[in-house]
Coordinates of C-alpha atoms and ligand atoms in Angstrom, one line a residue:
X483 CA 116.6 30.9 131.5
X484 CA 115.6 28.5 134.3
X485 CA 116.7 24.9 134.0
X486 CA 115.3 21.9 135.8
X487 CA 118.0 20.3 138.0
X488 CA 118.4 16.8 139.4
X489 CA 119.6 17.2 143.1
X490 CA 120.0 14.2 145.4
X491 CA 117.9 12.1 143.1
X492 CA 115.0 14.5 143.0
X493 CA 114.0 16.8 140.2
X494 CA 113.9 20.5 141.1
X495 CA 111.6 22.3 138.8
X496 CA 111.4 26.2 138.8
X497 CA 108.1 27.8 138.3
X498 CA 109.3 29.6 135.1
X499 CA 111.0 26.7 133.3
X500 CA 112.8 26.5 130.0
X501 CA 112.0 23.4 127.9
X502 CA 113.9 22.6 124.8
X503 CA 111.9 21.1 121.9
X504 CA 112.6 19.6 118.5
X505 CA 109.8 20.5 116.1
X506 CA 110.3 17.3 114.1
X507 CA 110.1 16.5 110.4
X508 CA 107.0 16.0 108.2
X509 CA 103.9 16.5 110.4
X510 CA 106.2 17.7 113.2
X511 CA 105.6 21.3 112.0
X512 CA 101.9 20.8 112.7
X513 CA 101.7 18.7 115.9
X514 CA 104.4 20.7 117.7
X515 CA 102.6 24.1 117.7
X516 CA 99.3 22.4 118.4
X517 CA 100.9 20.7 121.5
X518 CA 102.5 23.9 122.8
X519 CA 99.2 25.9 122.4
X520 CA 97.3 23.3 124.5
X521 CA 100.1 22.9 127.1
X522 CA 100.5 26.7 127.6
X523 CA 96.8 27.1 128.0
X524 CA 96.6 24.3 130.6
X525 CA 99.6 25.6 132.6
X526 CA 98.1 29.1 132.6
X527 CA 94.7 27.8 133.7
X528 CA 96.0 25.4 136.3
X529 CA 98.5 27.9 138.0
X530 CA 96.9 31.3 137.1
X531 CA 100.3 32.7 135.9
X532 CA 102.4 31.4 138.8
X533 CA 104.0 28.8 136.5
X534 CA 105.1 29.1 132.9
X535 CA 107.0 27.2 130.2
X536 CA 109.5 29.1 128.0
X537 CA 110.0 26.9 124.9
X538 CA 113.4 27.0 123.2
X539 CA 113.8 25.3 119.8
X540 CA 116.7 23.0 119.3
X541 CA 117.4 21.2 116.0
X542 CA 117.6 17.6 114.8
X543 CA 116.6 15.9 111.6
X544 CA 115.8 17.6 108.3
X545 CA 115.6 21.1 109.8
X546 CA 119.0 20.7 111.5
X547 CA 120.6 19.4 108.3
X548 CA 119.3 22.4 106.4
X549 CA 120.5 24.9 109.0
X550 CA 123.8 23.4 110.1
X551 CA 124.7 20.5 107.7
X552 CA 124.4 18.0 110.6
X553 CA 121.5 15.7 111.4
X554 CA 122.0 15.8 115.2
X555 CA 124.1 18.8 116.3
X556 CA 126.0 18.7 119.5
X557 CA 124.3 21.9 120.7
X558 CA 121.0 19.9 120.8
X559 CA 122.6 17.2 123.0
X560 CA 124.0 20.0 125.3
X561 CA 120.5 21.6 125.5
X562 CA 118.9 18.3 126.7
X563 CA 121.7 17.8 129.2
X564 CA 121.5 21.3 130.6
X565 CA 117.7 21.6 130.7
X566 CA 117.1 17.9 131.7
X567 CA 113.6 17.7 130.4
X568 CA 112.6 18.2 126.7
X569 CA 110.2 17.1 124.1
X570 CA 110.4 16.2 120.4
X571 CA 108.3 15.6 117.3
X572 CA 109.0 12.7 114.9
X573 CA 112.2 12.6 113.0
X574 CA 113.0 11.2 109.6
X575 CA 115.7 8.6 109.3
X576 CA 118.6 10.0 107.2
X577 CA 119.6 7.8 104.3
X578 CA 123.4 7.1 104.5
X579 CA 125.7 9.2 106.7
X580 CA 126.3 6.4 109.2
X581 CA 123.3 7.2 111.3
X582 CA 120.9 4.2 111.8
X583 CA 118.2 6.3 113.4
X584 CA 118.3 9.8 115.1
X585 CA 116.0 8.5 117.8
X586 CA 118.3 5.7 118.6
X587 CA 121.3 8.1 118.5
X588 CA 119.6 10.4 121.0
X589 CA 118.7 7.5 123.4
X590 CA 122.2 6.1 123.3
X591 CA 124.1 9.4 123.6
X592 CA 122.0 10.5 126.6
X593 CA 121.7 6.9 128.0
X594 CA 117.9 7.1 128.1
X595 CA 117.4 3.6 129.3
X596 CA 113.7 3.5 129.9
X597 CA 111.2 3.8 127.0
X598 CA 108.0 4.5 128.8
X599 CA 104.6 4.1 127.2
X600 CA 101.4 4.5 129.1
X601 CA 98.4 2.8 127.4
X602 CA 94.8 3.7 128.3
X603 CA 91.6 4.0 126.5
X604 CA 89.5 7.1 126.0
X605 CA 85.7 6.8 125.9
X606 CA 84.5 7.4 122.4
X607 CA 87.6 6.0 120.6
X608 CA 86.8 2.9 118.4
X609 CA 88.8 -0.2 119.4
X610 CA 89.2 -3.6 117.9
X611 CA 88.7 -5.2 121.4
X612 CA 85.4 -5.7 123.2
X613 CA 86.5 -4.1 126.5
X614 CA 89.1 -1.5 125.8
X615 CA 88.2 0.2 129.2
X616 CA 90.0 -2.7 130.9
X617 CA 93.3 -1.7 129.3
X618 CA 95.3 0.6 131.7
X619 CA 99.0 -0.2 131.6
X620 CA 102.4 1.5 131.6
X621 CA 105.2 -0.2 129.7
X622 CA 108.8 0.2 130.8
X623 CA 110.8 -1.1 127.8
X624 CA 114.6 -1.4 128.2
X625 CA 116.2 0.9 125.6
X626 CA 119.9 0.2 125.5
X627 CA 120.6 -3.6 125.4
X628 CA 119.3 -6.8 123.9
X629 CA 119.4 -7.8 120.3
X630 CA 118.7 -4.1 119.5
X631 CA 122.3 -3.2 120.5
X632 CA 123.2 -3.4 116.8
X633 CA 126.0 -6.0 117.2
X634 CA 125.5 -8.1 114.1
X635 CA 127.3 -9.3 111.0
X636 CA 126.0 -10.1 107.5
X637 CA 126.1 -13.7 106.2
X638 CA 129.2 -14.3 104.2
X639 CA 131.1 -11.3 105.6
X640 CA 134.7 -11.7 107.0
X641 CA 133.3 -10.8 110.4
X642 CA 130.6 -13.4 110.3
X643 CA 133.1 -16.1 109.3
X644 CA 135.5 -15.0 112.1
X645 CA 132.7 -15.0 114.6
X646 CA 131.6 -18.5 113.6
X647 CA 135.1 -19.8 113.7
X648 CA 135.5 -18.5 117.2
X649 CA 132.2 -19.9 118.6
X650 CA 132.8 -23.2 116.8
X651 CA 136.4 -23.8 117.4
X652 CA 136.9 -22.1 120.8
X653 CA 133.5 -22.3 122.4
X654 CA 132.5 -25.7 121.0
X655 CA 129.3 -24.6 119.4
X656 CA 127.9 -27.2 117.0
X657 CA 124.3 -26.1 116.7
X658 CA 124.5 -23.6 113.8
X659 CA 122.6 -25.4 111.1
X660 CA 124.0 -23.5 108.0
X661 CA 127.2 -21.8 109.1
X662 CA 128.3 -20.6 105.7
X663 CA 125.1 -18.7 105.0
X664 CA 124.3 -17.5 108.5
X665 CA 124.2 -13.9 109.7
X666 CA 124.9 -13.5 113.4
X667 CA 123.7 -11.1 116.1
X668 CA 124.7 -10.7 119.8
X669 CA 122.1 -10.2 122.5
X670 CA 123.8 -8.5 125.5
X671 CA 121.6 -8.4 128.6
X672 CA 123.3 -7.2 131.9
X673 CA 122.3 -7.4 135.5
X674 CA 122.9 -3.6 135.9
X675 CA 120.9 -2.8 132.8
X676 CA 118.0 -5.0 133.8
X677 CA 118.0 -3.8 137.4
X678 CA 117.9 -0.1 136.6
X679 CA 115.0 -0.6 134.2
X680 CA 113.1 -2.8 136.7
X681 CA 113.8 -0.4 139.6
X682 CA 112.3 2.5 137.6
X683 CA 109.2 0.4 136.9
X684 CA 108.8 -0.5 140.6
X685 CA 109.3 3.1 141.8
X686 CA 106.7 4.2 139.3
X687 CA 104.2 1.5 140.5
X688 CA 104.8 2.5 144.1
X689 CA 104.6 6.3 143.6
X690 CA 101.4 5.9 141.5
X691 CA 99.8 3.3 143.8
X692 CA 99.5 0.8 141.1
X693 CA 98.6 -2.9 141.8
X694 CA 101.5 -4.8 140.2
X695 CA 104.7 -5.0 138.2
X696 CA 104.9 -7.8 135.6
X697 CA 108.3 -8.9 134.3
X698 CA 107.7 -10.0 130.7
X699 CA 110.4 -12.3 129.2
X700 CA 111.1 -15.3 127.1
X701 CA 113.3 -17.0 129.8
X702 CA 111.9 -20.5 129.1
X703 CA 114.0 -20.5 125.9
X704 CA 116.7 -17.8 126.4
X705 CA 117.7 -18.9 129.9
X706 CA 120.6 -16.6 130.6
X707 CA 119.5 -13.4 128.8
X708 CA 115.7 -13.2 129.2
X709 CA 115.8 -15.7 132.1
X710 CA 118.5 -13.5 133.8
X711 CA 116.2 -10.4 133.4
X712 CA 113.4 -12.2 135.3
X713 CA 115.7 -13.6 138.0
X714 CA 117.5 -10.3 138.6
X715 CA 114.1 -8.6 138.8
X716 CA 112.7 -10.8 141.5
X717 CA 116.1 -10.6 143.4
X718 CA 116.1 -6.8 143.2
X719 CA 112.5 -6.6 144.4
X720 CA 113.3 -8.8 147.4
X721 CA 116.6 -7.0 148.2
X722 CA 115.5 -3.4 147.8
X723 CA 111.7 -3.5 148.3
X724 CA 111.3 -6.2 150.8
X725 CA 109.0 -4.2 153.1
X726 CA 106.7 -3.1 150.2
X727 CA 106.6 -6.7 148.9
X728 CA 105.8 -8.3 152.3
X729 CA 103.2 -5.7 153.2
X730 CA 101.4 -6.2 149.9
X731 CA 102.0 -2.7 148.6
X732 CA 104.1 -4.2 145.8
X733 CA 103.2 -7.2 143.8
X734 CA 105.8 -8.6 141.4
X735 CA 104.8 -11.3 138.9
X736 CA 106.1 -12.5 135.5
X737 CA 104.8 -13.8 132.3
X738 CA 106.3 -15.4 129.2
X739 CA 106.1 -12.9 126.3
X740 CA 103.9 -14.9 123.9
X741 CA 101.4 -15.8 126.6
X742 CA 101.5 -12.1 127.7
X743 CA 100.5 -10.9 124.2
X744 CA 97.6 -13.4 124.3
X745 CA 96.6 -12.5 127.9
X746 CA 96.5 -8.8 127.2
X747 CA 93.7 -9.5 124.6
X748 CA 91.8 -11.9 126.9
X749 CA 92.3 -10.4 130.4
X750 CA 94.1 -7.0 130.2
X751 CA 92.8 -6.0 133.6
X752 CA 95.4 -8.4 135.2
X753 CA 98.3 -6.1 134.2
X754 CA 99.4 -2.7 135.3
X755 CA 103.1 -1.8 135.1
X756 CA 105.1 -3.9 132.6
X757 CA 108.9 -4.2 132.7
X758 CA 110.4 -5.8 129.7
X759 CA 113.4 -6.0 127.4
X760 CA 114.0 -4.1 124.2
X761 CA 112.6 -6.4 121.5
X762 CA 109.6 -7.7 123.5
X763 CA 108.8 -4.1 124.4
X764 CA 108.7 -3.1 120.8
X765 CA 106.0 -5.7 120.0
X766 CA 104.1 -5.2 123.2
X767 CA 104.0 -1.3 122.7
X768 CA 102.4 -1.6 119.3
X769 CA 99.9 -4.3 120.2
X770 CA 98.7 -2.4 123.2
X771 CA 98.5 0.9 121.4
X772 CA 96.4 -0.7 118.7
X773 CA 94.0 -2.0 121.3
X774 CA 93.2 1.6 122.5
X775 CA 93.1 3.5 119.3
X776 CA 96.5 3.3 117.6
X777 CA 99.3 5.4 116.5
X778 CA 97.8 8.9 116.6
X779 CA 97.1 8.9 120.3
X780 CA 99.9 6.8 121.8
X781 CA 102.3 8.9 123.9
X782 CA 105.9 8.0 125.0
X783 CA 109.1 9.1 126.6
X784 CA 112.7 8.1 126.9
X785 CA 114.0 8.6 130.4
X786 CA 117.1 8.1 132.5
X787 CA 115.7 8.0 136.0
X788 CA 119.2 8.4 137.5
X789 CA 120.4 11.6 135.7
X790 CA 116.7 12.7 135.4
X791 CA 117.2 13.4 131.7
X792 CA 114.0 12.8 129.8
X793 CA 112.8 13.4 126.3
X794 CA 109.0 13.1 125.7
X795 CA 108.0 12.2 122.1
X796 CA 105.3 11.6 119.6
X797 CA 105.5 7.8 119.0
X798 CA 104.3 8.0 115.3
X799 CA 106.6 8.8 112.4
X800 CA 106.7 11.8 110.2
X801 CA 103.6 10.7 108.2
X802 CA 104.8 12.0 104.8
X803 CA 101.5 11.0 103.2
X804 CA 99.5 13.6 105.2
X805 CA 102.2 16.2 106.0
X806 CA 101.2 19.8 105.2
X807 CA 97.5 19.0 104.9
X808 CA 96.5 20.1 108.4
X809 CA 94.8 16.8 109.2
X810 CA 97.4 15.1 111.5
X811 CA 96.3 14.0 114.9
X812 CA 98.3 16.0 117.5
X813 CA 97.2 13.8 120.5
X814 CA 100.3 11.6 120.6
X815 CA 102.5 14.6 121.2
X816 CA 100.0 16.3 123.5
X817 CA 99.6 13.2 125.7
X818 CA 103.4 12.9 125.7
X819 CA 103.4 16.5 127.1
X820 CA 100.9 15.4 129.7
X821 CA 103.5 12.7 130.8
X822 CA 106.1 15.5 130.8
X823 CA 103.9 17.6 133.1
X824 CA 103.4 14.6 135.4
X825 CA 107.1 13.9 135.5
X826 CA 107.8 17.6 136.4
X827 CA 105.2 17.4 139.2
X828 CA 102.8 19.7 137.4
X829 CA 100.0 17.0 137.4
X830 CA 97.2 19.6 137.7
X831 CA 97.9 21.0 134.2
X832 CA 98.2 17.5 132.7
X833 CA 94.9 16.4 134.3
X834 CA 93.1 19.4 132.7
X835 CA 94.3 18.2 129.3
X836 CA 93.3 14.6 129.7
X837 CA 89.9 15.5 131.1
X838 CA 89.2 17.9 128.3
X839 CA 90.3 15.3 125.7
X840 CA 88.0 12.7 127.3
X841 CA 85.0 15.2 126.9
X842 CA 85.8 16.0 123.3
X843 CA 86.2 12.3 122.3
X844 CA 83.0 11.3 124.0
X845 CA 81.2 14.0 121.9
X846 CA 82.8 12.6 118.7
X847 CA 85.1 15.6 118.3
X848 CA 88.5 14.5 117.0
X849 CA 90.8 14.7 114.0
X850 CA 89.7 12.6 110.9
X851 CA 91.8 9.5 111.7
X852 CA 89.7 8.9 114.8
X853 CA 86.4 10.7 113.9
X854 CA 85.8 8.6 110.9
X855 CA 85.3 5.5 113.1
X856 CA 83.1 7.3 115.7
X857 CA 79.3 7.0 115.2
X858 CA 78.9 10.7 116.0
X859 CA 82.3 11.7 114.6
X860 CA 83.0 15.3 113.7
X861 CA 86.4 15.5 112.0
X862 CA 88.4 18.6 112.7
X863 CA 91.7 19.9 111.3
X864 CA 94.7 19.8 113.5
X865 CA 94.5 23.5 114.3
X866 CA 90.7 23.4 114.9
X867 CA 91.1 20.4 117.2
X868 CA 93.8 22.2 119.2
X869 CA 91.7 25.3 119.5
X870 CA 88.7 23.2 120.8
X871 CA 90.9 21.3 123.2
X872 CA 92.4 24.5 124.6
X873 CA 89.0 26.1 124.9
X874 CA 87.6 23.0 126.7
X875 CA 90.2 22.9 129.5
Ligands
NAD420 P1 104.3 6.9 110.2 O1 103.9 6.8 111.7 O2 105.0 8.1 109.8 O3 103.0 6.6 109.3 C1 102.3 5.4 109.3 C2 100.8 5.7 108.9 O4 100.1 6.3 110.0 C3 100.7 6.8 107.8 O5 99.6 6.4 107.0 C4 100.4 8.1 108.5 O6 99.7 9.0 107.7 C5 99.6 7.6 109.7 N1 99.9 8.5 110.9 C6 101.0 8.5 111.6 N2 100.9 9.4 112.6 C7 99.6 9.9 112.5 C8 98.9 10.9 113.2 N3 99.5 11.6 114.3 N4 97.7 11.3 112.8 C9 97.1 10.7 111.8 N5 97.7 9.7 111.0 C10 99.0 9.3 111.4 O7 105.3 5.6 110.0 P2 106.1 5.2 108.7 O8 105.4 5.5 107.5 O9 106.6 3.8 109.0 O10 107.4 6.1 108.8 C11 107.7 7.3 108.1 C12 109.0 8.0 108.5 O11 108.9 8.3 109.9 C13 110.2 7.1 108.4 O12 111.3 8.0 107.9 C14 110.5 6.6 109.8 O13 111.9 6.4 110.0 C15 110.1 7.8 110.6 N6 109.7 7.4 112.0 C16 110.0 8.2 113.0 C17 109.6 7.9 114.3 C18 110.0 8.9 115.4 O14 110.7 9.9 115.2 N7 109.7 8.6 116.6 C19 108.8 6.8 114.5 C20 108.4 6.0 113.5 C21 108.8 6.3 112.2

C-alpha cells in the first residue's frame, strides 16, 4: 500500500496510491461505486496506466455500527491519518449515544479546520438566477470555532443559571433581557483559528491565480469575534503576503455577511475566494449551491492544510426517500473526487471529468433531479449516468 505523505509542507503523492473511503449510509451505496467507476476511468485515461488509485474501504455510520458496534471506529480515524487523503459518502446522524454528528466528530478529531466548497455553474443546469454563469467562487468556511463549538446551556438548567450569575455578578453584564428563561451559547473565535483559515484561502487564491479573497463577517455588530476575524485577516495578509498585495497579485477585501448574501445574487462576478466563519459559511454555502443547481451537484471537502489531512465528501445527506431506487445524482461525490484529484496534483484526470460532465449536461443528459428541469432533459439512472460519463471522458 502506498500512502500520501506530507513532507516539509508539501504533499508527496505516489503514482500507485491508496485512498480510504467511507461508502456512506442511504444513497452512499449508490453514489460511491458510481464515483469510483468514473474516477478510475479518468485516471486510467489521463495517465495511461502510469497512475492508479487502490481504494480501501473504512467504516463509519450504519455499516460500521452493524459490523463493529461502533459508529466511528478508531481504525477509520487511523486510516485517514495514515493515508492523509480520503473520501466519504453521506452519513446518518445516530440517535442517542452521545454523538451529535459523525461528520462533526470526524472534523474535530482530525482538526479539519477548512470546509472548502467550490461553487460554479454548468451549462445546461437550470438555475433560479438570470446569470448563473457569473457564479464562480470557492468558499473557505472555518470548521472548528464560532457558535458551532457546541458550548451552550439550556434555559433553566443549573449551568445556565451559574453562567448567568457569573456574567452578571462578576462581569457586570446587565443586558440579558429575560435571564430566568434564557439559554446561553459561547462563540469562541481565535486569532490562530482565523489566521490558519484565511492563510489557506489566500494560498489557494494565489496558487490558482484567482482575482480576490473576500473576508465575510458581521463585525459591525460582533466587534471582537467577527470583527477580530476581519482585522486579523487584513493584518495577516499585510504581514505574510505584503509583496503579493502590493504588486496586485493578491486583492483582499471584506463584506458584511447580510450584504454579501444580497450581493452574490446581484453581482456574483465580484467575488472569487471567500473566507468566512463557521455559521456565516453554513448559510453562504447553501445559498450559493442553490444558485447553480443545488444539492445533487455541490462538492465539498474538509481539510487541514498544515497536516495535509483531507476528507472529500458528498455535501448532501443520506436521502432516505430515494435510497435504493437507483435514481440518486452521483455528481456531488464525483465533483468532490475532482477536488481530491486537484488536491493530489492529478488535475488532468479531474479536468477530463468536468469537461465530460459539461458535455453531458449541455445535451440534457443527467439524473432525474436535474433532467426534469432541462428543456431537452433525458433522465438516466445513477448507474446509466455513471456509464455515460465514464464513456464520455
Ligand atoms: P438530504 O440531503 O438527505 O435530502 C434532502 C432532499 O434532497 C431529499 O428529498 C433527497 O431525496 C434530495 N437529495 C439529496 N441528495 C440528493 C442527490 N444526490 N440526488 C438527488 N436528490 C438528492 O437531507 P436531509 O433529509 O435533511 O437529511 C437526511 C439524513 O442525512 C439525516 O440523517 C442527516 O443527518 C444526514 N445528513 C448527512 C450529511 C453528510 O453526511 N454530509 C449532510 C446532510 C444530512
